[in-house]
PDB file of C-alpha atoms in Angstrom:
ATOM      1  CA  ASP A 883     107.384  97.895  31.533  1.00 61.00           C
ATOM      2  CA  ALA A 884     108.077  94.183  31.851  1.00 69.00           C
ATOM      3  CA  ASP A 885     108.361  92.213  28.615  1.00 92.00           C
ATOM      4  CA  VAL A 886     106.630  89.127  30.029  1.00 96.00           C
ATOM      5  CA  THR A 887     103.800  89.612  32.495  1.00 96.00           C
ATOM      6  CA  GLN A 888     101.770  87.112  34.464  1.00 97.00           C
ATOM      7  CA  THR A 889      98.451  87.499  36.240  1.00 97.00           C
ATOM      8  CA  PRO A 890      97.658  86.875  38.983  1.00 97.00           C
ATOM      9  CA  ARG A 891     100.939  87.000  40.885  1.00 96.00           C
ATOM     10  CA  ASN A 892      99.499  85.106  43.827  1.00 96.00           C
ATOM     11  CA  ARG A 893      96.417  82.936  44.068  1.00 96.00           C
ATOM     12  CA  ILE A 894      94.819  80.832  46.770  1.00 97.00           C
ATOM     13  CA  THR A 895      92.104  78.449  45.648  1.00 96.00           C
ATOM     14  CA  LYS A 896      90.270  75.383  46.871  1.00 96.00           C
ATOM     15  CA  THR A 897      90.419  71.806  45.640  1.00 97.00           C
ATOM     16  CA  GLY A 898      88.121  71.281  42.663  1.00 97.00           C
ATOM     17  CA  LYS A 899      88.024  74.896  41.537  1.00 97.00           C
ATOM     18  CA  ARG A 900      88.860  75.919  37.985  1.00 96.00           C
ATOM     19  CA  ILE A 901      91.495  78.602  37.662  1.00 96.00           C
ATOM     20  CA  MET A 902      93.323  80.284  34.825  1.00 97.00           C
ATOM     21  CA  LEU A 903      96.761  81.828  34.835  1.00 98.00           C
ATOM     22  CA  GLU A 904      97.413  84.445  32.161  1.00 97.00           C
ATOM     23  CA  CYS A 905     100.648  85.317  30.396  1.00 97.00           C
ATOM     24  CA  SER A 906     101.299  88.211  28.028  1.00 97.00           C
ATOM     25  CA  GLN A 907     104.471  89.219  26.212  1.00 96.00           C
ATOM     26  CA  THR A 908     105.554  92.277  24.273  1.00 95.00           C
ATOM     27  CA  LYS A 909     108.758  90.777  22.848  1.00 92.00           C
ATOM     28  CA  GLY A 910     107.156  89.620  19.608  1.00 92.00           C
ATOM     29  CA  HIS A 911     108.374  86.054  20.112  1.00 93.00           C
ATOM     30  CA  ASP A 912     106.558  83.123  18.551  1.00 92.00           C
ATOM     31  CA  ARG A 913     107.502  80.581  21.208  1.00 93.00           C
ATOM     32  CA  MET A 914     105.906  80.528  24.648  1.00 95.00           C
ATOM     33  CA  TYR A 915     106.151  78.109  27.566  1.00 96.00           C
ATOM     34  CA  TRP A 916     104.596  77.272  30.923  1.00 97.00           C
ATOM     35  CA  TYR A 917     106.795  75.807  33.671  1.00 97.00           C
ATOM     36  CA  ARG A 918     106.243  74.917  37.290  1.00 96.00           C
ATOM     37  CA  GLN A 919     108.875  75.034  39.986  1.00 93.00           C
ATOM     38  CA  ASP A 920     108.798  72.842  43.061  1.00 90.00           C
ATOM     39  CA  PRO A 921     111.491  72.804  45.740  1.00 82.00           C
ATOM     40  CA  GLY A 922     114.237  70.339  44.820  1.00 78.00           C
ATOM     41  CA  LEU A 923     112.785  69.618  41.392  1.00 81.00           C
ATOM     42  CA  GLY A 924     113.911  72.605  39.358  1.00 83.00           C
ATOM     43  CA  LEU A 925     111.849  73.867  36.437  1.00 90.00           C
ATOM     44  CA  ARG A 926     109.544  71.377  34.743  1.00 92.00           C
ATOM     45  CA  LEU A 927     107.802  72.054  31.454  1.00 93.00           C
ATOM     46  CA  ILE A 928     104.011  71.821  31.418  1.00 96.00           C
ATOM     47  CA  TYR A 929     103.085  72.971  27.898  1.00 96.00           C
ATOM     48  CA  TYR A 930     104.700  74.923  25.098  1.00 94.00           C
ATOM     49  CA  SER A 931     103.625  76.610  21.891  1.00 94.00           C
ATOM     50  CA  PHE A 932     105.736  77.500  18.868  1.00 91.00           C
ATOM     51  CA  ASP A 933     103.057  79.669  17.277  1.00 90.00           C
ATOM     52  CA  VAL A 934      99.375  80.533  17.575  1.00 91.00           C
ATOM     53  CA  LYS A 935      98.100  77.219  16.176  1.00 82.00           C
ATOM     54  CA  ASP A 936     100.648  75.014  17.868  1.00 92.00           C
ATOM     55  CA  ILE A 937     100.208  73.377  21.307  1.00 96.00           C
ATOM     56  CA  ASN A 938     102.593  70.747  22.690  1.00 94.00           C
ATOM     57  CA  LYS A 939     102.611  68.791  25.919  1.00 95.00           C
ATOM     58  CA  GLY A 940     105.610  69.035  28.168  1.00 93.00           C
ATOM     59  CA  GLU A 941     106.780  66.506  30.726  1.00 89.00           C
ATOM     60  CA  ILE A 942     103.998  67.161  33.289  1.00 94.00           C
ATOM     61  CA  SER A 943     100.890  68.185  31.321  1.00 96.00           C
ATOM     62  CA  ASP A 944      98.342  66.003  33.147  1.00 95.00           C
ATOM     63  CA  GLY A 945      95.750  68.124  34.961  1.00 95.00           C
ATOM     64  CA  TYR A 946      96.534  71.217  32.897  1.00 97.00           C
ATOM     65  CA  SER A 947      95.372  72.734  29.620  1.00 97.00           C
ATOM     66  CA  VAL A 948      96.518  75.769  27.664  1.00 97.00           C
ATOM     67  CA  SER A 949      95.228  78.223  25.113  1.00 96.00           C
ATOM     68  CA  ARG A 950      97.269  80.319  22.708  1.00 96.00           C
ATOM     69  CA  GLN A 951      94.812  83.025  21.802  1.00 86.00           C
ATOM     70  CA  ALA A 952      97.291  85.256  20.023  1.00 94.00           C
ATOM     71  CA  GLN A 953     101.019  85.525  19.526  1.00 95.00           C
ATOM     72  CA  ALA A 954     101.272  87.655  22.644  1.00 96.00           C
ATOM     73  CA  LYS A 955      99.093  85.563  24.982  1.00 96.00           C
ATOM     74  CA  PHE A 956      99.375  82.067  26.418  1.00 97.00           C
ATOM     75  CA  SER A 957      97.065  81.001  29.242  1.00 97.00           C
ATOM     76  CA  LEU A 958      97.289  77.986  31.531  1.00 98.00           C
ATOM     77  CA  SER A 959      94.178  76.396  33.057  1.00 97.00           C
ATOM     78  CA  LEU A 960      93.707  74.018  35.918  1.00 96.00           C
ATOM     79  CA  GLU A 961      90.258  72.530  35.275  1.00 92.00           C
ATOM     80  CA  SER A 962      89.917  71.047  38.750  1.00 96.00           C
ATOM     81  CA  ALA A 963      92.716  72.161  41.036  1.00 96.00           C
ATOM     82  CA  ILE A 964      94.280  69.681  43.471  1.00 96.00           C
ATOM     83  CA  PRO A 965      96.701  70.337  46.355  1.00 96.00           C
ATOM     84  CA  ASN A 966      99.727  68.839  44.577  1.00 95.00           C
ATOM     85  CA  GLN A 967      99.389  71.589  41.971  1.00 97.00           C
ATOM     86  CA  THR A 968     100.533  74.027  44.634  1.00 96.00           C
ATOM     87  CA  ALA A 969     103.703  75.487  43.095  1.00 96.00           C
ATOM     88  CA  LEU A 970     105.364  78.503  41.553  1.00 96.00           C
ATOM     89  CA  TYR A 971     104.385  78.828  37.885  1.00 97.00           C
ATOM     90  CA  PHE A 972     106.493  80.619  35.292  1.00 97.00           C
ATOM     91  CA  CYS A 973     105.603  81.672  31.789  1.00 97.00           C
ATOM     92  CA  ALA A 974     108.446  82.239  29.338  1.00 96.00           C
ATOM     93  CA  THR A 975     109.059  83.253  25.753  1.00 95.00           C
ATOM     94  CA  SER A 976     112.095  82.455  23.663  1.00 91.00           C
ATOM     95  CA  ASP A 977     113.984  84.271  20.956  1.00 82.00           C
ATOM     96  CA  PRO A 978     115.283  82.658  17.746  1.00 72.00           C
ATOM     97  CA  VAL A 979     118.309  81.216  19.579  1.00 72.00           C
ATOM     98  CA  GLU A 980     115.993  79.871  22.286  1.00 77.00           C
ATOM     99  CA  THR A 981     117.119  82.159  25.098  1.00 88.00           C
ATOM    100  CA  GLN A 982     114.219  82.051  27.551  1.00 91.00           C
ATOM    101  CA  TYR A 983     112.711  85.245  28.975  1.00 94.00           C
ATOM    102  CA  PHE A 984     110.720  84.493  32.080  1.00 96.00           C
ATOM    103  CA  GLY A 985     107.758  86.251  33.613  1.00 96.00           C
ATOM    104  CA  PRO A 986     107.720  87.178  37.304  1.00 95.00           C
ATOM    105  CA  GLY A 987     105.970  83.966  38.349  1.00 96.00           C
ATOM    106  CA  THR A 988     102.581  83.102  39.852  1.00 97.00           C
ATOM    107  CA  ARG A 989     102.512  81.551  43.290  1.00 96.00           C
ATOM    108  CA  LEU A 990      99.541  79.178  43.536  1.00 97.00           C
ATOM    109  CA  LEU A 991      98.257  77.552  46.705  1.00 96.00           C
ATOM    110  CA  VAL A 992      95.550  74.899  46.417  1.00 97.00           C
ATOM    111  CA  LEU A 993      93.865  74.129  49.730  1.00 96.00           C
TER     112      LEU A 993
ATOM    113  CA  ILE B1395     113.269  62.024  28.947  1.00 63.00           C
ATOM    114  CA  LEU B1396     116.640  63.745  28.663  1.00 72.00           C
ATOM    115  CA  ASN B1397     118.899  63.636  31.690  1.00 87.00           C
ATOM    116  CA  VAL B1398     120.540  66.933  32.625  1.00 93.00           C
ATOM    117  CA  GLU B1399     122.578  66.683  35.818  1.00 94.00           C
ATOM    118  CA  GLN B1400     124.089  69.503  37.833  1.00 94.00           C
ATOM    119  CA  SER B1401     126.578  69.197  40.627  1.00 89.00           C
ATOM    120  CA  PRO B1402     127.018  69.997  43.382  1.00 87.00           C
ATOM    121  CA  GLN B1403     123.419  70.615  44.483  1.00 89.00           C
ATOM    122  CA  SER B1404     124.473  73.468  46.746  1.00 92.00           C
ATOM    123  CA  LEU B1405     127.644  75.303  47.569  1.00 93.00           C
ATOM    124  CA  HIS B1406     128.647  77.630  50.385  1.00 96.00           C
ATOM    125  CA  VAL B1407     131.772  79.718  49.830  1.00 96.00           C
ATOM    126  CA  GLN B1408     133.514  82.680  51.381  1.00 97.00           C
ATOM    127  CA  GLU B1409     133.600  86.053  49.661  1.00 97.00           C
ATOM    128  CA  GLY B1410     136.608  86.151  47.362  1.00 97.00           C
ATOM    129  CA  ASP B1411     136.682  82.398  46.704  1.00 96.00           C
ATOM    130  CA  SER B1412     136.488  81.198  43.135  1.00 96.00           C
ATOM    131  CA  THR B1413     134.098  78.391  42.396  1.00 94.00           C
ATOM    132  CA  ASN B1414     132.872  76.219  39.563  1.00 92.00           C
ATOM    133  CA  PHE B1415     129.840  74.105  38.764  1.00 91.00           C
ATOM    134  CA  THR B1416     129.282  71.207  36.393  1.00 95.00           C
ATOM    135  CA  CYS B1417     126.399  70.509  34.050  1.00 96.00           C
ATOM    136  CA  SER B1418     126.231  67.098  32.354  1.00 96.00           C
ATOM    137  CA  PHE B1419     123.986  66.383  29.389  1.00 95.00           C
ATOM    138  CA  PRO B1420     123.544  63.770  26.631  1.00 91.00           C
ATOM    139  CA  SER B1421     126.422  63.991  24.162  1.00 85.00           C
ATOM    140  CA  SER B1422     124.296  62.868  21.212  1.00 84.00           C
ATOM    141  CA  ASN B1423     121.963  65.199  19.270  1.00 85.00           C
ATOM    142  CA  PHE B1424     123.412  68.331  20.812  1.00 90.00           C
ATOM    143  CA  TYR B1425     122.010  71.688  19.699  1.00 91.00           C
ATOM    144  CA  ALA B1426     122.568  74.202  22.518  1.00 93.00           C
ATOM    145  CA  LEU B1427     123.400  74.528  26.208  1.00 95.00           C
ATOM    146  CA  HIS B1428     122.074  77.432  28.273  1.00 95.00           C
ATOM    147  CA  TRP B1429     123.064  78.816  31.669  1.00 97.00           C
ATOM    148  CA  TYR B1430     120.620  80.874  33.747  1.00 96.00           C
ATOM    149  CA  ARG B1431     121.009  82.763  36.997  1.00 96.00           C
ATOM    150  CA  TRP B1432     118.031  82.751  39.359  1.00 95.00           C
ATOM    151  CA  GLU B1433     118.030  85.051  42.353  1.00 94.00           C
ATOM    152  CA  THR B1434     115.612  84.481  45.204  1.00 89.00           C
ATOM    153  CA  ALA B1435     112.200  86.117  44.624  1.00 87.00           C
ATOM    154  CA  LYS B1436     113.101  86.915  41.018  1.00 91.00           C
ATOM    155  CA  SER B1437     112.818  85.159  37.662  1.00 93.00           C
ATOM    156  CA  PRO B1438     115.616  83.196  35.968  1.00 94.00           C
ATOM    157  CA  GLU B1439     117.762  85.339  33.668  1.00 95.00           C
ATOM    158  CA  ALA B1440     119.919  84.075  30.828  1.00 94.00           C
ATOM    159  CA  LEU B1441     123.688  84.132  31.305  1.00 96.00           C
ATOM    160  CA  PHE B1442     124.991  82.244  28.290  1.00 95.00           C
ATOM    161  CA  VAL B1443     123.807  80.303  25.257  1.00 94.00           C
ATOM    162  CA  MET B1444     126.496  77.972  23.941  1.00 94.00           C
ATOM    163  CA  THR B1445     126.293  76.026  20.712  1.00 93.00           C
ATOM    164  CA  LEU B1446     129.776  74.983  19.561  1.00 93.00           C
ATOM    165  CA  ASN B1447     132.134  72.433  21.067  1.00 94.00           C
ATOM    166  CA  GLY B1448     134.954  74.303  22.754  1.00 93.00           C
ATOM    167  CA  ASP B1449     132.879  77.486  23.220  1.00 93.00           C
ATOM    168  CA  GLU B1450     134.046  79.736  26.028  1.00 96.00           C
ATOM    169  CA  LYS B1451     131.903  82.669  27.082  1.00 96.00           C
ATOM    170  CA  LYS B1452     132.496  85.345  29.685  1.00 96.00           C
ATOM    171  CA  LYS B1453     130.411  87.987  31.412  1.00 94.00           C
ATOM    172  CA  GLY B1454     132.329  89.919  34.030  1.00 95.00           C
ATOM    173  CA  ARG B1455     133.609  87.477  36.648  1.00 96.00           C
ATOM    174  CA  ILE B1456     131.485  84.616  35.313  1.00 97.00           C
ATOM    175  CA  SER B1457     132.603  82.372  32.480  1.00 97.00           C
ATOM    176  CA  ALA B1458     131.510  79.073  30.962  1.00 98.00           C
ATOM    177  CA  THR B1459     133.021  76.351  28.814  1.00 97.00           C
ATOM    178  CA  LEU B1460     131.401  73.674  26.694  1.00 97.00           C
ATOM    179  CA  ASN B1461     132.445  70.142  25.714  1.00 96.00           C
ATOM    180  CA  THR B1462     129.781  68.596  23.510  1.00 95.00           C
ATOM    181  CA  LYS B1463     131.757  65.436  22.741  1.00 94.00           C
ATOM    182  CA  GLU B1464     131.832  64.350  26.377  1.00 94.00           C
ATOM    183  CA  GLY B1465     128.594  66.097  27.355  1.00 95.00           C
ATOM    184  CA  TYR B1466     129.526  68.657  29.982  1.00 96.00           C
ATOM    185  CA  SER B1467     129.742  72.377  30.622  1.00 97.00           C
ATOM    186  CA  TYR B1468     131.513  74.215  33.431  1.00 97.00           C
ATOM    187  CA  LEU B1469     130.445  77.537  34.937  1.00 96.00           C
ATOM    188  CA  TYR B1470     133.183  79.458  36.766  1.00 97.00           C
ATOM    189  CA  ILE B1471     132.804  82.393  39.119  1.00 97.00           C
ATOM    190  CA  LYS B1472     136.030  84.211  39.925  1.00 97.00           C
ATOM    191  CA  GLY B1473     136.266  86.002  43.252  1.00 97.00           C
ATOM    192  CA  SER B1474     132.706  85.285  44.439  1.00 96.00           C
ATOM    193  CA  GLN B1475     130.755  88.176  45.922  1.00 97.00           C
ATOM    194  CA  PRO B1476     127.627  88.033  48.122  1.00 96.00           C
ATOM    195  CA  GLU B1477     125.570  89.324  45.183  1.00 95.00           C
ATOM    196  CA  ASP B1478     126.531  86.143  43.279  1.00 96.00           C
ATOM    197  CA  SER B1479     124.350  84.174  45.684  1.00 97.00           C
ATOM    198  CA  ALA B1480     121.672  82.578  43.513  1.00 96.00           C
ATOM    199  CA  THR B1481     120.620  79.320  41.905  1.00 95.00           C
ATOM    200  CA  TYR B1482     122.419  78.572  38.651  1.00 96.00           C
ATOM    201  CA  LEU B1483     120.488  76.497  36.127  1.00 96.00           C
ATOM    202  CA  CYS B1484     121.748  74.809  33.012  1.00 95.00           C
ATOM    203  CA  ALA B1485     119.409  73.709  30.234  1.00 94.00           C
ATOM    204  CA  PHE B1486     120.008  71.403  27.290  1.00 93.00           C
ATOM    205  CA  MET B1487     118.450  71.575  23.856  1.00 90.00           C
ATOM    206  CA  ALA B1488     118.585  68.528  21.563  1.00 89.00           C
ATOM    207  CA  GLY B1489     117.488  70.111  18.295  1.00 83.00           C
ATOM    208  CA  ALA B1490     116.381  73.343  16.680  1.00 78.00           C
ATOM    209  CA  ASN B1491     112.697  72.576  17.220  1.00 76.00           C
ATOM    210  CA  SER B1492     112.980  70.901  20.594  1.00 80.00           C
ATOM    211  CA  LYS B1493     112.429  72.507  23.960  1.00 82.00           C
ATOM    212  CA  LEU B1494     114.879  73.108  26.781  1.00 88.00           C
ATOM    213  CA  THR B1495     115.370  70.490  29.469  1.00 90.00           C
ATOM    214  CA  PHE B1496     116.528  72.105  32.700  1.00 92.00           C
ATOM    215  CA  GLY B1497     118.774  70.665  35.361  1.00 93.00           C
ATOM    216  CA  LYS B1498     117.677  71.001  38.996  1.00 92.00           C
ATOM    217  CA  GLY B1499     120.061  73.861  39.606  1.00 93.00           C
ATOM    218  CA  ILE B1500     122.976  74.598  41.908  1.00 94.00           C
ATOM    219  CA  THR B1501     122.358  76.956  44.808  1.00 94.00           C
ATOM    220  CA  LEU B1502     125.346  79.134  45.629  1.00 96.00           C
ATOM    221  CA  SER B1503     125.614  81.019  48.890  1.00 96.00           C
ATOM    222  CA  VAL B1504     128.502  83.486  49.303  1.00 97.00           C
ATOM    223  CA  ARG B1505     129.312  84.553  52.860  1.00 95.00           C
ATOM    224  CA  PRO B1506     130.631  88.101  53.357  1.00 93.00           C
TER     225      PRO B1506
END
């Protein structure tokens, strides 16, 4: 079984809709991250959390929110989706030396 | 915003060629430098985590070096194979409680 899972894997939604992307991990790591990948722009950090009560903005947090419900779960919400949020989204955890373990990705299309 | 630069942006080589990539990062407040390999339709996977100036790490035909004083790391692939085709990402970490800043990646294509 995968250590970091994401649901859904693919999602098509319409402008203005609220959607949530879920991430779960079985690695027992405290630190979790949400990234988005756009062609030519690499991986950009949206939000990160160093433990259950800790939420930090990344470089592109506008239009997104997160919830760290438990050590193993970190969800990303788009309150009102817009087309430029169409991207590939990755969740990741990190070990004590900060090696990142990525989920399989969620491909989101906002029409 | 930390500036992590990778060059070249893409590279096309013949099977058997050796190749190398550069990652440049701020030389102040260095904590760690990571390399990741990202195959198409998969997730990035860690290759190396480097923390000390002068570090050299090796995994099979792939190796990396680190110069924290001048702010660069090299990734070498000896005798490239088609299965080495992927995007190679470096990521810089400025402190123990900071997050990783990724470069845009270098896309390698190895022709059989």
